[in-house]
mmCIF file of C-alpha atoms and ligand atoms in Angstrom:
data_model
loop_
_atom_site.group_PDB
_atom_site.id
_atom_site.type_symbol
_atom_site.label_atom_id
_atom_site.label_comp_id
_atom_site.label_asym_id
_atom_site.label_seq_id
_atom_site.Cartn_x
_atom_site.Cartn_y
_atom_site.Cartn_z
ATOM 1 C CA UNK A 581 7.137 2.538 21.806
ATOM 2 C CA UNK A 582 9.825 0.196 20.887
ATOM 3 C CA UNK A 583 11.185 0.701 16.756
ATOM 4 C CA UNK A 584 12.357 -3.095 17.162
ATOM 5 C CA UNK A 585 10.378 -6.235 18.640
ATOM 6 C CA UNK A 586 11.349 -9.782 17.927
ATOM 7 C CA UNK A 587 8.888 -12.155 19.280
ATOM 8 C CA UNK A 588 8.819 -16.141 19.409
ATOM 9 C CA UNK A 589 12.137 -16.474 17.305
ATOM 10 C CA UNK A 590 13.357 -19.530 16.596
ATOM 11 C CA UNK A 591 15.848 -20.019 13.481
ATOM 12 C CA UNK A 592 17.709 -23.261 11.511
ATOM 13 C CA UNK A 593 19.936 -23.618 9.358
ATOM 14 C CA UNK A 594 18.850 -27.309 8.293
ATOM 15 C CA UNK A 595 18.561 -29.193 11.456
ATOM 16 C CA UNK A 596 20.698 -26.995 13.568
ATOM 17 C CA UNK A 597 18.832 -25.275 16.162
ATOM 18 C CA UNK A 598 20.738 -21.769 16.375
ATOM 19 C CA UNK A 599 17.954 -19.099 17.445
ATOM 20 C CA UNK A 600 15.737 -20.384 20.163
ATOM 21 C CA UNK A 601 12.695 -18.617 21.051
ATOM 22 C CA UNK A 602 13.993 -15.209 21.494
ATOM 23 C CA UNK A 603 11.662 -12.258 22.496
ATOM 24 C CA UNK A 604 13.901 -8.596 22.617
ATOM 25 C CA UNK A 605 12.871 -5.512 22.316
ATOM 26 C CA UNK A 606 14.791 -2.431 20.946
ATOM 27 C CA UNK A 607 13.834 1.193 22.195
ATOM 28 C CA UNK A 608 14.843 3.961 19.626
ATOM 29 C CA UNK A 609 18.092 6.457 19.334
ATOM 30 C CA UNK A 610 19.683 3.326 22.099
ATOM 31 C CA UNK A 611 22.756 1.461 21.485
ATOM 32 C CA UNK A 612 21.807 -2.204 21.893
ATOM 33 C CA UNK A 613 25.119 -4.698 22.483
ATOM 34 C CA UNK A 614 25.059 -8.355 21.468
ATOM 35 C CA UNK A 615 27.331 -10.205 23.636
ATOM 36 C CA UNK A 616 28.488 -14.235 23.742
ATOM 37 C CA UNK A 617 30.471 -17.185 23.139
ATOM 38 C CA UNK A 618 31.392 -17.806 19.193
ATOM 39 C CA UNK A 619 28.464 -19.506 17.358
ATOM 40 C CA UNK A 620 25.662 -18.447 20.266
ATOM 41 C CA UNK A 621 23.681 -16.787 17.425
ATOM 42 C CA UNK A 622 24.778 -13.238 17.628
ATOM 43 C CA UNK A 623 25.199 -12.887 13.790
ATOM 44 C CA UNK A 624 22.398 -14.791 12.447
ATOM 45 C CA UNK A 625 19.942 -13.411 15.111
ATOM 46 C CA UNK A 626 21.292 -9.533 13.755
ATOM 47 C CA UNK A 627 21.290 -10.623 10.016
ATOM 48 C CA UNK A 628 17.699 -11.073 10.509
ATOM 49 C CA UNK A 629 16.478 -7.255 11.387
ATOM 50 C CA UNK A 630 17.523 -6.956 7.422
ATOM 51 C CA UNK A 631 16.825 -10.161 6.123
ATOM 52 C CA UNK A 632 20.574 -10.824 5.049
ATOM 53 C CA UNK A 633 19.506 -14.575 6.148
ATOM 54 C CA UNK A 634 16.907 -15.169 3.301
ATOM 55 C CA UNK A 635 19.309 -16.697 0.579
ATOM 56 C CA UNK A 636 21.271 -18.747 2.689
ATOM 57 C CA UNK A 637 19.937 -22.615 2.033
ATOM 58 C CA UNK A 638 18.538 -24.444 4.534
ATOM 59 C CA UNK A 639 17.573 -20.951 6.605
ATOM 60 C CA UNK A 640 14.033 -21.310 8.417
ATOM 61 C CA UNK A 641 12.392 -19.086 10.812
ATOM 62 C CA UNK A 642 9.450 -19.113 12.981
ATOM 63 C CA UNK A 643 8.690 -15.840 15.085
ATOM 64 C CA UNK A 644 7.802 -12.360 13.676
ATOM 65 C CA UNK A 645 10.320 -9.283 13.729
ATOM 66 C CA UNK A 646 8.236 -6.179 14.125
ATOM 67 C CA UNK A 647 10.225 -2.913 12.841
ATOM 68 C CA UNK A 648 8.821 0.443 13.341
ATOM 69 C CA UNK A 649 4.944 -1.236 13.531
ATOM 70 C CA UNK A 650 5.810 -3.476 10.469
ATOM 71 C CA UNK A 651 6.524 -7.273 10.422
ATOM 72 C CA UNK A 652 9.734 -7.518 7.541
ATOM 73 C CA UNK A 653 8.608 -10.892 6.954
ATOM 74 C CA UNK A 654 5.364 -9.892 5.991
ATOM 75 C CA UNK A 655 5.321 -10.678 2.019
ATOM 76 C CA UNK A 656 4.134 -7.092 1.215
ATOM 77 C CA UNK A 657 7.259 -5.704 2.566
ATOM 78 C CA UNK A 658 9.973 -5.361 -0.395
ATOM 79 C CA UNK A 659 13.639 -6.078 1.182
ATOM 80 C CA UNK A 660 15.018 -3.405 -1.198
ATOM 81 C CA UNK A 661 12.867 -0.808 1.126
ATOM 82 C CA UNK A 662 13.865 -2.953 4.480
ATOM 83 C CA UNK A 663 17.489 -2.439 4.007
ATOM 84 C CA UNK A 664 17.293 1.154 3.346
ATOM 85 C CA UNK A 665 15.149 1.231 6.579
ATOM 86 C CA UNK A 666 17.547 -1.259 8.321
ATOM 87 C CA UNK A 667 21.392 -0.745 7.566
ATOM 88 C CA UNK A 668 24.260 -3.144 8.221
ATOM 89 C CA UNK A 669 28.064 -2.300 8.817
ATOM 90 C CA UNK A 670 30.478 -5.427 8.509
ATOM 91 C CA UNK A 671 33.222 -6.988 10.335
ATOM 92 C CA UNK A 672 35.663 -6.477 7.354
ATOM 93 C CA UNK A 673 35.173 -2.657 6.042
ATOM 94 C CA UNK A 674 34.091 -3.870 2.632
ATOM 95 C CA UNK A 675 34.211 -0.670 0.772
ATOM 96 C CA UNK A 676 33.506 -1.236 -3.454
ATOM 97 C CA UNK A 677 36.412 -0.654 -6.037
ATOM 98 C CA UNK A 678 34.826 3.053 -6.409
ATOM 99 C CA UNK A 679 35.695 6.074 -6.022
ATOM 100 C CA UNK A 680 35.265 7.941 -1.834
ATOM 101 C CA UNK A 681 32.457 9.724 -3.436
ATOM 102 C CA UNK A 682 31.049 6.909 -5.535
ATOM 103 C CA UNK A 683 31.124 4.381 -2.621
ATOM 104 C CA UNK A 684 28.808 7.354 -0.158
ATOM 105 C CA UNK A 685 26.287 7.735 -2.531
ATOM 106 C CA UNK A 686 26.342 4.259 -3.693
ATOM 107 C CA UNK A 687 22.818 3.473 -2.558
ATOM 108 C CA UNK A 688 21.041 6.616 -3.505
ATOM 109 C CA UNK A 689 22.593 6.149 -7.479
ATOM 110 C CA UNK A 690 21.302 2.596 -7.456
ATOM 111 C CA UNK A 691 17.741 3.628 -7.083
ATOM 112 C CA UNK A 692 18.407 5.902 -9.693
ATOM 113 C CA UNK A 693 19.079 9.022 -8.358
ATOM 114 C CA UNK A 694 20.798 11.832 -10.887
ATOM 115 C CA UNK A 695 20.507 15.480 -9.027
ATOM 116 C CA UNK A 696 24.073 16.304 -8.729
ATOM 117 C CA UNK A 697 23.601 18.971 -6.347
ATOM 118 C CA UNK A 698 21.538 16.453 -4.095
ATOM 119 C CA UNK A 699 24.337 13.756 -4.367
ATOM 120 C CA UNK A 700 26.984 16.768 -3.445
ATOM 121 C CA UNK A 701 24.870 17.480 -0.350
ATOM 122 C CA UNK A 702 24.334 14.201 0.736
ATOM 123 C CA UNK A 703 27.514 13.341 0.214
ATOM 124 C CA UNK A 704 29.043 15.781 2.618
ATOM 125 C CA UNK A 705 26.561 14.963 4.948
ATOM 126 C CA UNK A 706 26.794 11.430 5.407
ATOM 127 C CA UNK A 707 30.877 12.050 5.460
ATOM 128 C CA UNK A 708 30.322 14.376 8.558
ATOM 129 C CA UNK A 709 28.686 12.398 10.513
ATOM 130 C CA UNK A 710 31.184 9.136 9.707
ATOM 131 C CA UNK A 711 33.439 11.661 10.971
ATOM 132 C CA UNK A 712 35.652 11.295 7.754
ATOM 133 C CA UNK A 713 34.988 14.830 6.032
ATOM 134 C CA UNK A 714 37.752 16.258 7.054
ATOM 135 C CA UNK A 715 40.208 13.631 5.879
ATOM 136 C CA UNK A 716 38.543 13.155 2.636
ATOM 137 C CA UNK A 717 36.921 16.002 1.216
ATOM 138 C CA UNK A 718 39.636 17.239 -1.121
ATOM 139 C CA UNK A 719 40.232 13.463 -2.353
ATOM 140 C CA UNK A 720 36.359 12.814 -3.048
ATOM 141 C CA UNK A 721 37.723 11.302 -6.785
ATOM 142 C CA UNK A 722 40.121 8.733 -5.241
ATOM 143 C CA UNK A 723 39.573 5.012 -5.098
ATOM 144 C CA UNK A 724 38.272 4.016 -1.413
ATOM 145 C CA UNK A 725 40.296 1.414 -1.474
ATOM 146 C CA UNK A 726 43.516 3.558 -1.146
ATOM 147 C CA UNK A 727 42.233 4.485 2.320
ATOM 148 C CA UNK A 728 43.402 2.669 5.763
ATOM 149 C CA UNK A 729 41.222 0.250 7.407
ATOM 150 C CA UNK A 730 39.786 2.374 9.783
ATOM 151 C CA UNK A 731 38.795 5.104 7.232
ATOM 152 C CA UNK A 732 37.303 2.947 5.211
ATOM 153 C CA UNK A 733 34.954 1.351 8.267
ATOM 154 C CA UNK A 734 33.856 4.972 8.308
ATOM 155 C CA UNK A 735 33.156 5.474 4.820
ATOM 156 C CA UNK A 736 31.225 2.486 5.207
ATOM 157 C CA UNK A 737 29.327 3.982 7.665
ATOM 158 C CA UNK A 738 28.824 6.890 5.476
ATOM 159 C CA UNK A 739 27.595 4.829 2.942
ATOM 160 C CA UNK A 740 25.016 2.880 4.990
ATOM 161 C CA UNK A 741 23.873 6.912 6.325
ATOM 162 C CA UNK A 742 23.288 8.137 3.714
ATOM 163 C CA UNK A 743 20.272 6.266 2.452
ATOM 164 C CA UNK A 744 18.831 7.783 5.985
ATOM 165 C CA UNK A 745 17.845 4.330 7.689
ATOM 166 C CA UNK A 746 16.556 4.383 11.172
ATOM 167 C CA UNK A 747 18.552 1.530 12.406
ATOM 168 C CA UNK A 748 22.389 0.247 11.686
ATOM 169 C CA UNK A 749 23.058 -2.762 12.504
ATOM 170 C CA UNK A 750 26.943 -3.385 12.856
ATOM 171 C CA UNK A 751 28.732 -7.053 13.270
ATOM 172 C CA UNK A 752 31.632 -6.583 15.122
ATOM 173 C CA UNK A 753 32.389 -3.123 13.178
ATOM 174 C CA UNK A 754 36.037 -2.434 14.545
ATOM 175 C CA UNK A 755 37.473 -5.978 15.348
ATOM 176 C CA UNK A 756 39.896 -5.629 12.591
ATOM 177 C CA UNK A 757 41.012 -1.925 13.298
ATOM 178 C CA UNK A 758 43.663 -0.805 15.424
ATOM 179 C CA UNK A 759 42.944 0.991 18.872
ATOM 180 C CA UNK A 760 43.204 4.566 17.659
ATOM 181 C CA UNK A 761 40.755 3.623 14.478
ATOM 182 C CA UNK A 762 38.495 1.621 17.392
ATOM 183 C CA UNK A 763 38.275 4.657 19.657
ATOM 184 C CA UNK A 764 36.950 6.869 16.762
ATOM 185 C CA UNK A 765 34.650 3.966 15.628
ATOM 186 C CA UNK A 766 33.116 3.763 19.343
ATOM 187 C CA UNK A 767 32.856 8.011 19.611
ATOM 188 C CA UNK A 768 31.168 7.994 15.985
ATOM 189 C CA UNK A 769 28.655 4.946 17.347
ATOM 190 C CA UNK A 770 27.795 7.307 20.356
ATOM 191 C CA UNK A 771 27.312 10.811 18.193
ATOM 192 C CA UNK A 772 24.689 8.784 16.103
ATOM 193 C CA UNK A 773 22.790 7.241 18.812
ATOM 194 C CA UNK A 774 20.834 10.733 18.390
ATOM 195 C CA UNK A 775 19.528 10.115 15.344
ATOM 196 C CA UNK A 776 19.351 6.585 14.618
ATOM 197 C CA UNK A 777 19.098 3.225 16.670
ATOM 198 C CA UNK A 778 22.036 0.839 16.701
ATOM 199 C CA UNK A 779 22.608 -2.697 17.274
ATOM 200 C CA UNK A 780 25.800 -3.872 17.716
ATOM 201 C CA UNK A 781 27.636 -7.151 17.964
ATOM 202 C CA UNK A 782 31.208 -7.342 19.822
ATOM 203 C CA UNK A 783 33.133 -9.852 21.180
ATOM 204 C CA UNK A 784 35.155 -6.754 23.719
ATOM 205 C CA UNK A 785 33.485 -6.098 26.676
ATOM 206 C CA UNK A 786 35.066 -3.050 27.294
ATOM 207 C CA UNK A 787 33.544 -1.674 24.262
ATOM 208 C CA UNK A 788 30.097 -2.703 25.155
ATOM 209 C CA UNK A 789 30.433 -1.703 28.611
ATOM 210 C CA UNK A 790 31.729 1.886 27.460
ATOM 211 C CA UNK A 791 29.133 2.569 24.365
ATOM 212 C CA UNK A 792 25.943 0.888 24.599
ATOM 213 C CA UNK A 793 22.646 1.020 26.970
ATOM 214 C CA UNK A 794 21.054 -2.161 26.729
ATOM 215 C CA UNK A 795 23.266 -5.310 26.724
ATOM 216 C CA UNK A 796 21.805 -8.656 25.507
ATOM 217 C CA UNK A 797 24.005 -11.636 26.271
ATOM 218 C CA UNK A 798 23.225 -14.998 24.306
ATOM 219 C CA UNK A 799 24.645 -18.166 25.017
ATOM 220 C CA UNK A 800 24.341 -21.629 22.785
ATOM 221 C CA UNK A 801 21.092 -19.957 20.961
ATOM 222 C CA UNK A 802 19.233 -18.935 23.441
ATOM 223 C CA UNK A 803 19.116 -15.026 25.007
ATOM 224 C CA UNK A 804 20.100 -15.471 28.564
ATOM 225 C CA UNK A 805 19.792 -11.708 30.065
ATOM 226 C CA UNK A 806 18.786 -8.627 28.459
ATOM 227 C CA UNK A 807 18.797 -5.443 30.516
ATOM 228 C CA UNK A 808 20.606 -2.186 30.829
ATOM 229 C CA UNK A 809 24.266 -2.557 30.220
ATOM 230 C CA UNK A 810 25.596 -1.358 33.446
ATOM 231 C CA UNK A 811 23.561 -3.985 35.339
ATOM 232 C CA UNK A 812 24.309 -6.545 33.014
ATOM 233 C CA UNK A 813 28.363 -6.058 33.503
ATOM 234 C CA UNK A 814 27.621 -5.256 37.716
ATOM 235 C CA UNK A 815 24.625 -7.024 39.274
ATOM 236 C CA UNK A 816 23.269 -9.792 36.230
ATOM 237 C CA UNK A 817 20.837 -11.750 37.435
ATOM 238 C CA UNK A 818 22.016 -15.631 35.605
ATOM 239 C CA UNK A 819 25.099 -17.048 36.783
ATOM 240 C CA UNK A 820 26.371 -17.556 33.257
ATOM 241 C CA UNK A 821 25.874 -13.815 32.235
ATOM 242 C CA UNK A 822 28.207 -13.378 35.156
ATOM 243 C CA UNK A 823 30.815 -15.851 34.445
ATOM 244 C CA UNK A 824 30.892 -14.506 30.599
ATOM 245 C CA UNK A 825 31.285 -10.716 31.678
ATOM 246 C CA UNK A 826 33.970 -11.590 34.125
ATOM 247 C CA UNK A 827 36.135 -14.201 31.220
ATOM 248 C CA UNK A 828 35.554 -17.317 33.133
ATOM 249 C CA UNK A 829 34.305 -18.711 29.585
ATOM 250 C CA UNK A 830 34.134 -17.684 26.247
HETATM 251 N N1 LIG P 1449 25.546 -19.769 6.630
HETATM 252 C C1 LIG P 1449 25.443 -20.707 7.566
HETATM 253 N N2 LIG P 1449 25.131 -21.986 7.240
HETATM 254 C C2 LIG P 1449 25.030 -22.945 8.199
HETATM 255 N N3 LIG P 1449 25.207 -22.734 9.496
HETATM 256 C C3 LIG P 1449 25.529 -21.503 9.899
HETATM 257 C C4 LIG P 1449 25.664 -20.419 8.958
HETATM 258 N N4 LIG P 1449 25.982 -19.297 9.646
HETATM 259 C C5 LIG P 1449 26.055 -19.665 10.938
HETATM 260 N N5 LIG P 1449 25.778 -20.972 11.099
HETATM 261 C C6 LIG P 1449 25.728 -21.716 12.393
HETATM 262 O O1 LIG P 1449 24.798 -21.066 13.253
HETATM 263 C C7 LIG P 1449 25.294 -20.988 14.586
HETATM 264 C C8 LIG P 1449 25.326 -19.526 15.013
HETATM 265 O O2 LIG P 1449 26.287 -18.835 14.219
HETATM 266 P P1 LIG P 1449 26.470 -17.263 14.257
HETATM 267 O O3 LIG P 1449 27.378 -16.914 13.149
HETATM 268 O O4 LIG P 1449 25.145 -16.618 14.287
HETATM 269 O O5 LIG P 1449 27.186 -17.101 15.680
HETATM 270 P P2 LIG P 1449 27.910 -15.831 16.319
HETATM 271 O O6 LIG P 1449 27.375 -15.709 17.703
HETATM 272 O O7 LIG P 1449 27.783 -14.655 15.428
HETATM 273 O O8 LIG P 1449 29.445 -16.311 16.396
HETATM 274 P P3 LIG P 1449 30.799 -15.435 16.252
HETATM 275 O O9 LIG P 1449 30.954 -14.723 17.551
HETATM 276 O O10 LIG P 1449 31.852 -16.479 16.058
HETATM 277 O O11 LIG P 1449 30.660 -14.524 15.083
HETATM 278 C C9 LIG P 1449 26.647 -21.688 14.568
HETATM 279 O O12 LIG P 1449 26.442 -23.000 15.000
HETATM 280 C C10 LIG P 1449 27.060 -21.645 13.119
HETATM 281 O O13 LIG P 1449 27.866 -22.750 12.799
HETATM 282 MG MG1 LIG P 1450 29.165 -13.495 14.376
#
C-alpha cells in the first residue's frame, strides 16, 4: 500500500513545460529524497502533494496525485483538510512574530481550538519530537523570533507536527543552517520516519545519501531514476543519475 501515488503528471506554468509525465510512488513511515539540477522541478513537483501550486497564475496540471486512497485534486477535497494531512517545512525557517508557544499550536488555534490543557499537551508534544523541549520549555512566552536559525527550523517542525499530518514535506529544510543545526535537523528527520512519511528536497548528497530510503533524481522536468537510495548513489541504472551523484554536473 503506498500513502502517496502520482500518476501521469505533467505541470506548466504558462507555456513552460516543468513537470513531465511523472509516475512515483511513496511507501509510508520512508524518507523519500528529491535530488537534481536547479529548476528540474523538485519544488513545484513537492508543492503539489499540498497544493501550495494552486494560486500561482498560469499553474496547470494534468495527472492525479492519490494521497492515502484520495485524489487532492478531486473538488470534494477541502485544501484546509489536505494541508493538515500533508505538511510542508521551508527552506527559510519562517517562524510567525508569535510567541514559542503561540507559533506550535498555531494551527490547532486557527481551527478554533480553546482547551488549554489540550494546547499545553500538544504543545509539549510536538516540541519533543522537534527535539526543541529541552531548550525551550521554560521560555514558552518568548517571541520565536529571538531564537537561532536552527531552533527555529525545529519549531517549525513542531508547528507543522502538531496538527498530526501523515506526511511532511520539507524543501531543502537545513540549507540555511549551520552544520551542527544540520546534523540535528537530519537525526530529528530520521526519529520521525516512525510515525510519519517524509519527502524531502536537498541539493547535498551527503544528506540524502545518509537519511533517506528512496532517492528520486529529476533532471530538466522529467524523473530520471527512482529507487532505493543506496543503489541510486552506487549502481544507478541512467548515465545521468550517475554523472549527477558523482558532481560531474549540477
Ligand atoms: N512561480 C513560478 N512561476 C513561473 N515559473 C516558475 C515558478 N516557480 C518555478 N518556476 C519554473 O519552473 C521550473 C522548475 O522550478 P522549481 O522551482 O520547481 O525547480 P527546483 O528543482 O526546485 O530548483 P531549485 O533546486 O533551484 O530550487 C523552473 O524553470 C522555474 O523557472
Ligand atoms: Mg526548489
Amino acid at each position: 500500500m503506498h500513502i502517496l501515488e502520482a500518476n501521469g503528471i505533467n505541470a506548466y506554468y504558462g507555456t513552460n513545460h516543468v513537470l513531465k509525465n511523472i509516475n512515483l510512488q511513496i511507501k509510508p513511515h520512508t524518507i523519500t529524497a528529491f535530488i537534481g539540477p536547479s529548476g528540474c522541478g523538485k519544488s513545484t513537483f513537492l508543492r503539489m502533494f499540498n497544493r501550495m501550486n494552486d494560486y500561482i497564475d498560469g499553474f496547470r496540471k494534468e495527472g492525479e496525485i492519490i494521497i492515502e486512497g484520495n485524489e487532492i485534486y478531486n473538488k470534494q477535497v477541502r485544501v484546509e483538510d489536505l494541508r493538515k494531512q500533508v505538511g510542508m517545512v521551508f527552506q527559510k525557517p519562517n517562524p510567525f512574530p508569535k510567541t514559542i508557544f503561540e507559533n506550535v499550536v498555531y494551527g490547532l488555534t486557527i481551527r478554533g481550538e480553546k482547551d488549554k490543557k489540550k494546547l499545553n499537551e500538544i504543545a509539549e508534544r510536538s516540541l519533543r519530537q522537534a527535539v526543541l523541549w529541552d531548550e525551550v520549555k521554560d521560555s514558552l512566552k518568548k517571541s520565536a523570533l529571538a531564537l537561532s536559525g536552527g531552533q527555529q527550523q525545529r519549531l517549525c517542525i513542531a508547528r507543522a507536527l502538531a496538527v498530526e499530518p501523515s506526511i511532511i514535506l520539507m524543501d531543502e529544510p537545513a540549507s540555511s543552517l549551520d552544520p551542527i543545526s544540520t546534523a540535528k535537523i537530519e537525526e530529528l528527520i530520521l526519529q520521525l520516519k516512525e510515525k510519519y512519511s517524509i519527502v524531502i528536497v536537498t541539493h547535498n548528497m551527503q544528506q540524502a545519501g545518509r537519511i533517506s530510503d528512496n532517492t528520486a533524481f529529476f533532471y530538466m522536468g522529467e524523473l530520471i531514476e527512482y529507487d532505493e537510495t543506496s543503489i541510486i548513489f552506487t549502481s544507478p541504472k541512467h548515465d545521468k543519475t550517475q554523472s549527477y551523484v558523482t558532481g560531474r554536473f549540477g
